XYZ file of C-alpha atoms in Angstrom:
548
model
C 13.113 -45.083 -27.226
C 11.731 -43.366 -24.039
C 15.523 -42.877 -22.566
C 14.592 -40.581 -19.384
C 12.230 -43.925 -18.439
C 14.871 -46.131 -19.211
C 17.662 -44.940 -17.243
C 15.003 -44.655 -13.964
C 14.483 -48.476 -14.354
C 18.276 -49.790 -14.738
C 18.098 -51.464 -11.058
C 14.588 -53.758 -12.292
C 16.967 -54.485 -15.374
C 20.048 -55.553 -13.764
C 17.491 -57.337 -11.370
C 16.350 -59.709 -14.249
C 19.415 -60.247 -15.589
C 20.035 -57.592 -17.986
C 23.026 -55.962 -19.361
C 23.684 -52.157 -20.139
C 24.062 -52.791 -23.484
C 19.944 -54.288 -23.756
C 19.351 -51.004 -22.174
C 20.132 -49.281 -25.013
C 18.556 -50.858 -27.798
C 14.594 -50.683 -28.392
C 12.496 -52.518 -26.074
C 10.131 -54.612 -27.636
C 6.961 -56.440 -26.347
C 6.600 -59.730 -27.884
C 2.694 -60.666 -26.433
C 2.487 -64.425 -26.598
C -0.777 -65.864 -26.005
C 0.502 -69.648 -25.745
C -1.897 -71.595 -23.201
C -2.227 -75.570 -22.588
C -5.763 -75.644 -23.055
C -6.161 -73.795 -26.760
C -4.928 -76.217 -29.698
C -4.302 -73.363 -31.957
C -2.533 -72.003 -28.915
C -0.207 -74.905 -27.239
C 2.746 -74.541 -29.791
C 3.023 -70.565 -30.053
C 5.788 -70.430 -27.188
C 7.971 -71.714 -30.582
C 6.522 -69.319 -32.940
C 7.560 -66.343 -29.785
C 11.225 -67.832 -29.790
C 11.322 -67.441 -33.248
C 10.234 -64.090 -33.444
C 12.087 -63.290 -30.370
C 15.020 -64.190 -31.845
C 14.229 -61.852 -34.914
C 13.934 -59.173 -32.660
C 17.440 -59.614 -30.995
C 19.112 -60.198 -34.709
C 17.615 -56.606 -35.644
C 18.836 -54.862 -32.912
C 16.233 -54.933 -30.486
C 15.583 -56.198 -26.577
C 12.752 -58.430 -26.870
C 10.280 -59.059 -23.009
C 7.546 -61.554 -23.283
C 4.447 -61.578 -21.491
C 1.280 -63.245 -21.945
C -2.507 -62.699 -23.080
C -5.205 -65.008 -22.103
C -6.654 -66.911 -24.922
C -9.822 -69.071 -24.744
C -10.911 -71.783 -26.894
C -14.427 -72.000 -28.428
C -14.434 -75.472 -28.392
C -13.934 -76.085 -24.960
C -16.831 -73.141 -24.095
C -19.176 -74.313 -26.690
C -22.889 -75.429 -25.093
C -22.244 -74.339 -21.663
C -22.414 -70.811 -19.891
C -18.528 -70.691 -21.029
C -19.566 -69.530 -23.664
C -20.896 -66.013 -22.586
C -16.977 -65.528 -22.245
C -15.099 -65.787 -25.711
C -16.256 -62.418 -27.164
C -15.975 -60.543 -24.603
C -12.535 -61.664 -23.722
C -11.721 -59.551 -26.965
C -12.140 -56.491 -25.236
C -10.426 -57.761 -21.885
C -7.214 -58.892 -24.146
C -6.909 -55.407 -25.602
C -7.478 -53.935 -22.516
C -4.971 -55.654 -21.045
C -2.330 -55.180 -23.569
C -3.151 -51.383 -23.620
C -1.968 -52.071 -19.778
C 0.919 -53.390 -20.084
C 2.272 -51.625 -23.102
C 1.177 -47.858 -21.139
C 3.088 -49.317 -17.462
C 5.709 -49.900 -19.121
C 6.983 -47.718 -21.569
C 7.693 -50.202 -24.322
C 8.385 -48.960 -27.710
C 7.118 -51.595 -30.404
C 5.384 -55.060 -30.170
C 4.976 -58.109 -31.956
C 1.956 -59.780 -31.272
C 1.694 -63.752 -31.491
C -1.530 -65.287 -31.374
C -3.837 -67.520 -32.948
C -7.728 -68.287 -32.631
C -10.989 -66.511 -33.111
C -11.430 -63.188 -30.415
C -7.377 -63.614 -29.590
C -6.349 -62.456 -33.702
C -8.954 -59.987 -33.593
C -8.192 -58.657 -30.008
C -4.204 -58.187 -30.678
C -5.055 -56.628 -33.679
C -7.348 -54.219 -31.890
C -4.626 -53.337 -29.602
C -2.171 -52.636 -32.431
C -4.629 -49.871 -33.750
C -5.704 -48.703 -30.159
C -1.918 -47.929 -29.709
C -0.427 -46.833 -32.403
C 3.195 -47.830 -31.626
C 5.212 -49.791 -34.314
C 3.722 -53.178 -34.313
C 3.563 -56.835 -36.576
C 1.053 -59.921 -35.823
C 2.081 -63.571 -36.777
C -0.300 -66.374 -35.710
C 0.672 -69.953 -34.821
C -1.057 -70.923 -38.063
C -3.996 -73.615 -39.256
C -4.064 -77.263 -38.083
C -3.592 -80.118 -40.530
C -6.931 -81.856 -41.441
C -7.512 -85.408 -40.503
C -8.496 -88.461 -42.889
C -11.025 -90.932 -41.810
C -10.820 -93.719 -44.317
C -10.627 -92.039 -47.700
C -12.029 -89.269 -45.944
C -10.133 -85.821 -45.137
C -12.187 -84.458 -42.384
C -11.895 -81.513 -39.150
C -13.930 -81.301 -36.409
C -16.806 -79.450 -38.508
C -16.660 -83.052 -40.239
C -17.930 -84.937 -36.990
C -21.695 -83.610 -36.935
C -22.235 -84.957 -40.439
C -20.937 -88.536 -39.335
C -24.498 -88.353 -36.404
C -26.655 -89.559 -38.958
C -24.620 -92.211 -40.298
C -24.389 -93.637 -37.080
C -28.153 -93.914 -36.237
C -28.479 -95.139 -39.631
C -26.227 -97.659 -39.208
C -23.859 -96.529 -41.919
C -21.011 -96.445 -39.398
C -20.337 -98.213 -36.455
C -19.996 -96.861 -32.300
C -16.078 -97.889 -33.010
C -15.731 -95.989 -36.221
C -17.420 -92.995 -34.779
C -14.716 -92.820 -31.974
C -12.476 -93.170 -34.936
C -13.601 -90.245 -36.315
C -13.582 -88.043 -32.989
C -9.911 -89.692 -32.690
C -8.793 -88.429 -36.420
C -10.535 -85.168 -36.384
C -8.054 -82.893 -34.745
C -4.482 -84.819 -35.464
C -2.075 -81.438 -35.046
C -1.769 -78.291 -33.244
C -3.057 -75.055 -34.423
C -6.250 -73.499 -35.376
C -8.760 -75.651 -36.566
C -7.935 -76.769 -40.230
C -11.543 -74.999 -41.950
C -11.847 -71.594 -42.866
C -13.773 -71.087 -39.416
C -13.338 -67.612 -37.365
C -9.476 -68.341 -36.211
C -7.878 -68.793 -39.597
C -10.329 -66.208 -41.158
C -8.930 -63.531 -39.008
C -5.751 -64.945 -39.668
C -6.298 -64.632 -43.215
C -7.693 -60.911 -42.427
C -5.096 -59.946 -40.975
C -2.417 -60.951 -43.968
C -4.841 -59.083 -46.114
C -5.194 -55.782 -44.120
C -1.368 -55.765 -44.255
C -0.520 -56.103 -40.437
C 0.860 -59.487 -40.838
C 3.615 -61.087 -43.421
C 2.177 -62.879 -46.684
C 1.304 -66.517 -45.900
C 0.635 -65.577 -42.374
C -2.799 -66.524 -43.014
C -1.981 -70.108 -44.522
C 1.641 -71.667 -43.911
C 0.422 -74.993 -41.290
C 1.185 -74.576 -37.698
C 3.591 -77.590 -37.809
C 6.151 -76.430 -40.966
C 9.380 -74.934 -40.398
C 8.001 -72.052 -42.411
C 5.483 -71.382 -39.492
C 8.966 -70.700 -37.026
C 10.822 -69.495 -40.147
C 7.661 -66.335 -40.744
C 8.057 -65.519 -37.232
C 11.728 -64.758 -37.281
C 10.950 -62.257 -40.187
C 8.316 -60.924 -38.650
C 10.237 -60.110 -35.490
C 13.065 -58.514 -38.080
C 10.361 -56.642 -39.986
C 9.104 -54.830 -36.827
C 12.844 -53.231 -36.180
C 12.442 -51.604 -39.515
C 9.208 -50.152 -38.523
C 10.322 -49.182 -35.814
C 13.193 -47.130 -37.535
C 11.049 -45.404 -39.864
C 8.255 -45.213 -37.622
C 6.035 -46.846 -39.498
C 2.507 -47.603 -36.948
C -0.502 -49.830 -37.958
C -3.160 -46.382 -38.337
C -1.110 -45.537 -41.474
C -1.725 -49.100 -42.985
C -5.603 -49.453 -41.592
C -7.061 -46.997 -44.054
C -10.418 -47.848 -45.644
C -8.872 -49.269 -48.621
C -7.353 -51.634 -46.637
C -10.881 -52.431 -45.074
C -11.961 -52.470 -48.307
C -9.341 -55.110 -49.736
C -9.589 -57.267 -46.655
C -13.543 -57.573 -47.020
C -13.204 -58.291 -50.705
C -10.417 -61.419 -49.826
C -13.052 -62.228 -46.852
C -16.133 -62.770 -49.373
C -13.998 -64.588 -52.003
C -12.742 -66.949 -49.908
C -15.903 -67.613 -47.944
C -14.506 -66.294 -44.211
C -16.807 -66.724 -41.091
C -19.300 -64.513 -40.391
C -17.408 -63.469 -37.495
C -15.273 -61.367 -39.612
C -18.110 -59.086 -39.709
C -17.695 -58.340 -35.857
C -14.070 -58.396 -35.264
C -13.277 -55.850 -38.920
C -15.860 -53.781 -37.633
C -14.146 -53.754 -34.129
C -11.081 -53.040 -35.606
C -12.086 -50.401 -37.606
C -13.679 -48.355 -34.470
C -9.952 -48.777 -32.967
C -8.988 -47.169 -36.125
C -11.172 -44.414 -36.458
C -11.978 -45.881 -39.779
C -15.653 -45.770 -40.765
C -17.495 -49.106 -41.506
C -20.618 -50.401 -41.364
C -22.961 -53.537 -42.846
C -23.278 -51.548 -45.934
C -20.435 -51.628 -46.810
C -20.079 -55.881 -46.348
C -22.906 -56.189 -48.279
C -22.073 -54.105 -51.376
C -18.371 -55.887 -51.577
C -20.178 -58.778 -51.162
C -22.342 -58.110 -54.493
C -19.354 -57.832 -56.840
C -16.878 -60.353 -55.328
C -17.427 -63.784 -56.633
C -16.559 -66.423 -54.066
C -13.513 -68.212 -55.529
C -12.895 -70.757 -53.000
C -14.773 -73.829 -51.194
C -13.064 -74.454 -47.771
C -14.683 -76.168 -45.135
C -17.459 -76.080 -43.490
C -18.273 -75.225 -46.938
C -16.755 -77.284 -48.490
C -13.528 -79.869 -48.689
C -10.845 -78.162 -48.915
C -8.847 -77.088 -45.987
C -6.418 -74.263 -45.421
C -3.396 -76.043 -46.019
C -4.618 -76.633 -49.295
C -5.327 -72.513 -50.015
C -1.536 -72.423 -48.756
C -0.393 -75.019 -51.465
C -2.661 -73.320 -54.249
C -0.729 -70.135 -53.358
C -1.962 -68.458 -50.368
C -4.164 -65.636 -49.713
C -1.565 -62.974 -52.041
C -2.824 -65.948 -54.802
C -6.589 -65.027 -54.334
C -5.401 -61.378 -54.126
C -3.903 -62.031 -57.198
C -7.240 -63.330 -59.009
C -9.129 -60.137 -57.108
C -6.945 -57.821 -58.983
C -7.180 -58.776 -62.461
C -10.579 -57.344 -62.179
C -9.956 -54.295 -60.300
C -11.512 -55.329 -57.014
C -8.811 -54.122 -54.770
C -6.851 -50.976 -53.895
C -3.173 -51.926 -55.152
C -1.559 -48.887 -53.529
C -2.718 -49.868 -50.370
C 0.891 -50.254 -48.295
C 1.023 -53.216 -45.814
C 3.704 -53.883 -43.112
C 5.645 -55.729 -44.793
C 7.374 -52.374 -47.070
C 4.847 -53.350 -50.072
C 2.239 -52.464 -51.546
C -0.779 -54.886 -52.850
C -0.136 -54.481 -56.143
C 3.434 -55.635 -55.528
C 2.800 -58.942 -53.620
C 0.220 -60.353 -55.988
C 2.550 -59.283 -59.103
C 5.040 -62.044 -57.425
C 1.746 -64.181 -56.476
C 1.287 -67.322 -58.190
C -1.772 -69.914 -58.599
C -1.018 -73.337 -58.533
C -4.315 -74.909 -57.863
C -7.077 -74.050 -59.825
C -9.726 -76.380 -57.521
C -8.382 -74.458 -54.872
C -8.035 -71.099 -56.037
C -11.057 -70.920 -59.167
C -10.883 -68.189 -61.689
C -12.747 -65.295 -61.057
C -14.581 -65.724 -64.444
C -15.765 -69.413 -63.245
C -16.278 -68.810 -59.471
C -18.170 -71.273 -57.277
C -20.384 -68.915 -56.025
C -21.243 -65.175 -58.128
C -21.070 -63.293 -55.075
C -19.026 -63.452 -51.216
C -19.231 -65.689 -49.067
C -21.968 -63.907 -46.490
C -24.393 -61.713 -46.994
C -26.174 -59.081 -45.156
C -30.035 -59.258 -44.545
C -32.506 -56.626 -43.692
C -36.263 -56.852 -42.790
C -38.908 -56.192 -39.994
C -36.823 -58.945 -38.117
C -33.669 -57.414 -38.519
C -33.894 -53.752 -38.977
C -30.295 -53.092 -38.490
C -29.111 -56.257 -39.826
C -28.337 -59.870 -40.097
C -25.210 -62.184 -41.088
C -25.366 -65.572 -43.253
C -22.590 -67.244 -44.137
C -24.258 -67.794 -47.719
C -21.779 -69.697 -48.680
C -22.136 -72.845 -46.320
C -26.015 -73.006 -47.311
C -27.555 -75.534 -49.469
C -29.399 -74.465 -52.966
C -32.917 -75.212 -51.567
C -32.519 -73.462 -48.444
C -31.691 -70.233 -49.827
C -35.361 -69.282 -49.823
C -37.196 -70.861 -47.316
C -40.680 -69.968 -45.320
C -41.773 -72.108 -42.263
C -43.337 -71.884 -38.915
C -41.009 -70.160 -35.927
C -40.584 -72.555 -32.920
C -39.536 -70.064 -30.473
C -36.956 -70.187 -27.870
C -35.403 -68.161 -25.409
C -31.907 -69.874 -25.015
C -29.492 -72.336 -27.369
C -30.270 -74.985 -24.836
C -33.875 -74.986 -24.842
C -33.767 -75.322 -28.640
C -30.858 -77.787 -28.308
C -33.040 -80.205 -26.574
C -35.928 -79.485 -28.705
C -33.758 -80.836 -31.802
C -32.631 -83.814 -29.708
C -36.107 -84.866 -28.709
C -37.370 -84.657 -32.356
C -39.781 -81.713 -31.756
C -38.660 -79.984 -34.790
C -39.702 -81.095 -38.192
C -38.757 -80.148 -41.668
C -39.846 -76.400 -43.051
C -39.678 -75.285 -39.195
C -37.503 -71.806 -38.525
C -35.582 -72.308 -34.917
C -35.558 -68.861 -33.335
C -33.614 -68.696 -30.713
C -33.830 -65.298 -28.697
C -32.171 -63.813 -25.972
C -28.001 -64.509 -27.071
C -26.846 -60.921 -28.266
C -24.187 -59.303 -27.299
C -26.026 -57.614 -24.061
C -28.568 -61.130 -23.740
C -26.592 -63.638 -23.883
C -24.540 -61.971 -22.232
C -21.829 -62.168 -24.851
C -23.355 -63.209 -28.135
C -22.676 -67.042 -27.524
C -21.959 -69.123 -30.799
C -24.735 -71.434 -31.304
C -23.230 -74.539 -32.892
C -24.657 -76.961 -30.320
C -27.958 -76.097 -32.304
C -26.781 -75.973 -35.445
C -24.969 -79.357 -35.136
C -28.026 -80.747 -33.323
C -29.595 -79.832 -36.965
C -26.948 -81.713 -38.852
C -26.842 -84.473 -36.857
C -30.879 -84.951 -37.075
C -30.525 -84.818 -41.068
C -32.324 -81.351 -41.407
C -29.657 -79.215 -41.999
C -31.201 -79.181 -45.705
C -34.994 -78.343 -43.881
C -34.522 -76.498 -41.341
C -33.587 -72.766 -40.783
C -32.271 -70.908 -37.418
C -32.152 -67.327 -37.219
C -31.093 -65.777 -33.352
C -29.391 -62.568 -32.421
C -26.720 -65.154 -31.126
C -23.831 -65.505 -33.429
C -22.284 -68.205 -34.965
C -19.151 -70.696 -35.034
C -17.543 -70.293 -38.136
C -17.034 -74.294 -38.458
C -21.465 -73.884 -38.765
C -23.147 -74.540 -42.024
C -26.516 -74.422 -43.323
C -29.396 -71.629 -43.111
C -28.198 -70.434 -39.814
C -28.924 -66.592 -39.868
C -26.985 -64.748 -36.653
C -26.235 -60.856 -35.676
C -30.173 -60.088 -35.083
C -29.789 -56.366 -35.111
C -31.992 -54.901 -32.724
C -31.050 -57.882 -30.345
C -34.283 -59.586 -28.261
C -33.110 -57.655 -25.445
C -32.413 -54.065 -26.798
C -36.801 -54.754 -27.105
C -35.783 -55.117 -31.441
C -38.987 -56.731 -33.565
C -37.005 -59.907 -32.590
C -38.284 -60.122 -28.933
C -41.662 -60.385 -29.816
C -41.967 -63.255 -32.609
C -43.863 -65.846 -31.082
C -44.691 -69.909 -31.495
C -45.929 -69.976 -35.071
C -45.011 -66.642 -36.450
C -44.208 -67.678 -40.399
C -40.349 -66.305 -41.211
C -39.654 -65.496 -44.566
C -36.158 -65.756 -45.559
C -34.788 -65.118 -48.714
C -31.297 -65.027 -49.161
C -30.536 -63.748 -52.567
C -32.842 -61.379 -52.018
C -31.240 -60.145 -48.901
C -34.541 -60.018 -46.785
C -35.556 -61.363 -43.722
C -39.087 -60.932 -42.805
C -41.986 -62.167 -40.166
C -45.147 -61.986 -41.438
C -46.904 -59.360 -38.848
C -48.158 -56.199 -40.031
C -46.335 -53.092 -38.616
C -49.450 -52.715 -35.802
C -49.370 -56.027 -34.421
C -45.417 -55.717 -33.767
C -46.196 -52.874 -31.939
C -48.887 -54.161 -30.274
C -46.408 -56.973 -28.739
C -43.946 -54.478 -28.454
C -45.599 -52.297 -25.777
C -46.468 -55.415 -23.832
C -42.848 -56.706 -24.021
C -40.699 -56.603 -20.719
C -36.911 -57.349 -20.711
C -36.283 -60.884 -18.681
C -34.175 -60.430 -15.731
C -30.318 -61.307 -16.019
C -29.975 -62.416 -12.290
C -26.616 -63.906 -11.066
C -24.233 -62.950 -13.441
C -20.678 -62.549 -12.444
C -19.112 -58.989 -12.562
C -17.389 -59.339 -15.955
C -20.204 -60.154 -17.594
C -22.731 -57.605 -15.660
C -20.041 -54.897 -16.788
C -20.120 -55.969 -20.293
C -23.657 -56.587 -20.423
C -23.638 -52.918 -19.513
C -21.695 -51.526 -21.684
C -21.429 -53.841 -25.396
C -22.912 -52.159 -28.190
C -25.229 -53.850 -30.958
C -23.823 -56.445 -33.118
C -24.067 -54.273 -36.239
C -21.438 -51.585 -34.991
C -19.010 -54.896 -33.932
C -20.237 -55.396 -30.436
C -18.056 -52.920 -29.526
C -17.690 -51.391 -26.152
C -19.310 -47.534 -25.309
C -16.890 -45.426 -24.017
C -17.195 -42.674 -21.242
């Protein structure tokens, strides 16, 4: 504890209320994120009075204060959407803030959804102090009929309804059942993913990344958690000593066997730069070669995460990883174990859920990394969420510069099977912010072409998306990459097991283009976003920020 700082703040505590006695014990940030506007976030002032009260039973002085936290679904197919990434680097900022004014000697960090996990997480590294995350945990799925369904389910049910296969009333029904609990959304889409990453880097408690939002065991986690971080604080025990690259390396290997967003790409590789750890798309594509995908959650597929949490958690896939040496087992977590000593008390109680690794539903992870004269630095797929045929797939590009112009392209029936949707212009510093593009991609699915139709864009993706939808572009359209120039017609090649990604230009005519190719103007954009635009790096280093 900082004691000289302490005793030259008693009058503030005996101004809130305070007593000596909380003086003296270690004073503990517990950063809630809870908002009314965030499903995955509108319970968490529970899951902060449990681990509040953790705190206090171990012998520490707990103050709360907030984070902002924004939901995806609300900023989806608007210019809200510029804001959700870089709000990661504004939330980490902001904790480094508060955590530096005031002097405070540990924190536990309670969050939830897709930049908000990532961003705390970042902040733990950044800082170094002794620190535990516990998220507010996945929503329950809905059930439509004889249905179980989320709201990745609701683009599918588009077709059936021009088709006649359900009716206006039953869609509502549908829009009604989708979402029927708090907490992140109940696929394996970027929110539980990280949650799920951050269980297996060992900065959260095992089932962190799977126990339902609405369980007792949810408030019951949280209590522990807040216990745990006393005893790292005693020891001294800080996240940089658990974020090794082994741990990198055992959280990428649980990310491509359970078929995580390709999100995860962005936010480890964020998190790594906070660590000084080195990592790059390399390395996510060569874990990705070896590491059969042993789960089928939605978008994928239908299962949801509270059935991974019934077929024994994420320490149960960690368990199947091991038997065939794909993880670091020494590698220490937060908790005061080692890998190897969870999974030895891991068990798999689903096999559905959870396959064997020697009868996998797909041989490798879950997303894969593609290179080419598109995408010289890179490109993300969530491999797992595309159908057999589309795995290889050539077709004209229909060129646009923004997810709405495309958007309305789809809904006015201007794009036809074997077509490629390019959609330029959403990277990190075009966009700005890298907006997801799952207005498109459901415009796909509800059209019936998500089995026709590829979309590759330096945009990224929502991890609820499915289909060929190729993101991360790396050089992005406005960093003047190949990307910029493909124009109406170009044919893509794509070919997924391969791990290409290819226009069909020779090496003079991209050139050609290339020295005719101005940047557009980015006119009007409020100061956040002109400072980030400013300052984000590529995609394929995490979109981090550059620093003075």
């Amino acid at each position: 504890m900082r004691s000289d700082v302490v005793k030259a703040r008693r009058p503030l505590f005996l101004a809130m209320g305070r007593t000596g006695e909380e003086m003296q014990k270690p004073l503990v940030a517990v950063i809630n994120s809870q908002n009314e506007l965030v499903p995955g976030h509108e319970h968490l002032d529970q899951v902060a009075r449990a681990a509040r009260e953790g705190v206090i039973a171990a012998g520490g002085t707990p103050f709360e204060f907030p984070a902002i936290a924004i939901c995806d679904g609300w900023a989806e197919g608007h210019a809200g959407m510029c804001y959700p990434l870089p709000s990661r680097e504004l939330i980490a900022d902001s904790i480094e803030a508060m955590m530096m004014a005031h002097a405070l000697d540990a924190m536990v960090c309670v969050t939830n959804c897709d930049k908000i996990t990532p961003a705390m997480m970042m902040a733990m590294a950044r800082l170094n102090l002794p620190s535990i995350i516990i998220s507010g945990g996945p929503m329950l799925a809905g059930r439509y009929c004889d249905q179980r369904i989320d709201v990745s389910k609701i683009a599918e049910f588009g077709p059936k309804l021009t088709k006649g296969e359900i009716t206006p009333a039953g869609f509502f029904e549908v829009l009604n059942r989708a979402a029927p609990t708090c907490g992140s959304c109940a696929g394996l889409f970027t929110a539980n993913s990280m949650n799920c990453m951050a269980e297996a880097l060992g900065l959260a408690l095992p089932w962190n990344g799977t126990i339902p939002a609405v369980y007792g065991k949810r408030r019951e986690l949280a209590k522990y958690a807040g216990m745990r971080l006393m005893e790292l604080f005693e020891a001294n025990v800080t996240p940089r000593s658990i974020l090794t690259r082994e741990a990198f390396e055992n959280a990428i290997t649980v990310d491509m066997a359970i078929g995580g967003s390709s999100n995860t790409i962005l936010h480890l590789m964020a998190l790594a730069h906070e660590a000084g750890v080195e990592l790059d798309l390399a390395t996510f594509d060569q874990i990705s070669r070896k590491t059969p995908r042993l789960c089928n959650l939605s978008p994928a597929g239908n299962h949801f995460v509270e059935d991974l949490y019934e077929a024994g958690g994420i320490q149960g896939v960690m368990k199947e990883l091991a038997g065939k040496g794909l993880l670091h087992l020494e590698a220490m977590t937060l908790g005061g174990h080692t890998v190897g000593e969870i999974v030895e008390g891991a068990q798999i109680l689903d096999r559905n859920v959870i396959r064997p690794i020697d009868d996998p539903y797909y041989a490798e992870g879950g997303l894969a990394i593609l290179y080419g004269n598109v995408a010289e630095e890179g490109a993300v797929v969530k491999q797992s969420a595309v159908v057999p045929g589309m795995m290889r797939h050539r077709g004209p590009a229909r060129v646009f510069n923004s997810e709405e112009d495309a958007r309305d392209a789809i809904g006015l029936s201007a794009i036809h099977s074997g077509d490629v949707v390019v959609i330029k212009y959403e990277g990190p510093k075009g966009g700005p912010g890298m907006r997801e593009m799952l207005w498109a991609t459901s415009a796909i699915v509800s059209a019936g072409l998500d089995a026709e139709v590829a979309l590759i864009t330096d945009g990224r993706f929502s991890g609820a998306t499915k289909g060929a939808a190729i993101g991360h572009i790396s050089p992005e359209a406005m960093e003047g990459g190949p990307f910029a120039v493909i124009e109406e017609g170009d044919v893509i090649e794509i070919d997924i097991p391969a791990k290409t990604l290819n226009v069909r230009l020779l090496p003079e005519e991209i050139e050609r283009r290339l020295a005719r190719w101005t940047p557009p103007r980015q006119d009007g954009l409020l100061p956040y976003l002109a400072r980030y635009a400013a300052l984000v790096t590529s995609a394929s280093t995490g979109a981090v920020l550059r620093r003075p």
